[in-house]
C-alpha cells in the first residue's frame, strides 16, 4: 500500500484516510479478501485480470466483471466507498443513533439514499450467535417490553378504534436477554406467550444459569427445565438482592430514548434492524476508541447483501432471536 497513514481513530482521521480513492480501495480489498487472494464472487475463480483504471476485475472463469462491492452490503450501490466508509463510521459510533437526515447532510446525498445505506449497515451489525449465554454460576436477566404505539398522536376518533383493552394493538413486543457482565441479545417477537419466550430462553441460555425475570406467567416452569429461575414481582418491588431485571430495563430505556429522539417514526417491520443496531452499540460500548468499533463492523460486511426490495418489504418479524 502506497500510504503510511495509520488506521483512523477519530472521525477527522477517518475522513482524511478515506478521502484518497486508492487508499480506500486498498482498504476495501483487504476487508473483502483478508488472505489477499482475490476470488470471483460469482464462480470463485482466481483467474482474472485487473483493470486498474476502473478498479474492476475481469474473471476468466465466468467471463464477467466484478468489483470490490459485489457480494457485500455495498453491492449495486452507486455511492463511492469514501461515502460508505464514513456512513459506517457515523452509524456505529453515534451514541444515541443518527438519523438518515443527519447522514444525508453530512455526506451530501439524498435522505432516501442515506436511509437505505443505514439499513444496509444495520444488516452488517446483525450478529450471528453460535454460543449460548450464561452457564453455571452466571446470572442472566430476561425481560420483554412493547415498542411503539402512536395512539397519543392520533385524533380521538381514530384512537378509539385502535386501542384495545390491553392497549397493545399498535405495539410490537420485543424480548431481551442479558448476561450480567456480558452481552445482550434482543429480538422482535410475535407475542408474549410461553412457547415463544421460553424457546428463545432454551436456545440462547445455557442450562444451569440463574435466570431473573418479572412475574409474567409465560416465564413459569423454567425451574423444571434446568434453570435456577427467580422472579421479581414488580407489583411489589423492583429489586430483591440479586433478583432484578434492571440491566434489561436500562437497555430498553436507552433503546426507547433513541427511537423517540433520533429515529422518530420506525415502522414495526423495520424494528428488528434498529434493535440490531442498539444491541451492537451496547455490546461494543467499551471499546477503547471509535476506530475499533468501525473496524469490527467493516470486517463483517463480507458476504452480506441487502437489496432495496428486501429493505422495503414487510419482512423481519420473527419469534426467534437471531442465531
Ligand atoms: Zn467468475
Coordinates of C-alpha atoms in Angstrom, one line a residue, residues 6 29 35 42 52 63 76 78 103 139 162 171 175 190 231 260 306:
X6 CA -2.3 4.8 10.4
X29 CA -9.9 -5.1 -1.0
X35 CA -6.0 -13.6 2.8
X42 CA -19.8 -15.4 -8.9
X52 CA -6.6 -0.7 -12.7
X63 CA -16.1 -14.0 -18.4
X76 CA -25.3 -2.3 -6.6
X78 CA -23.7 3.9 -6.9
X103 CA -26.3 11.3 7.4
X139 CA -26.7 -14.6 36.1
X162 CA -57.2 1.4 17.5
X171 CA -47.2 -2.0 19.7
X175 CA -37.7 -9.8 24.1
X190 CA -44.9 -12.0 17.7
X231 CA -38.9 -13.8 39.9
X260 CA -38.1 8.7 20.3
X306 CA -29.4 -6.4 1.1

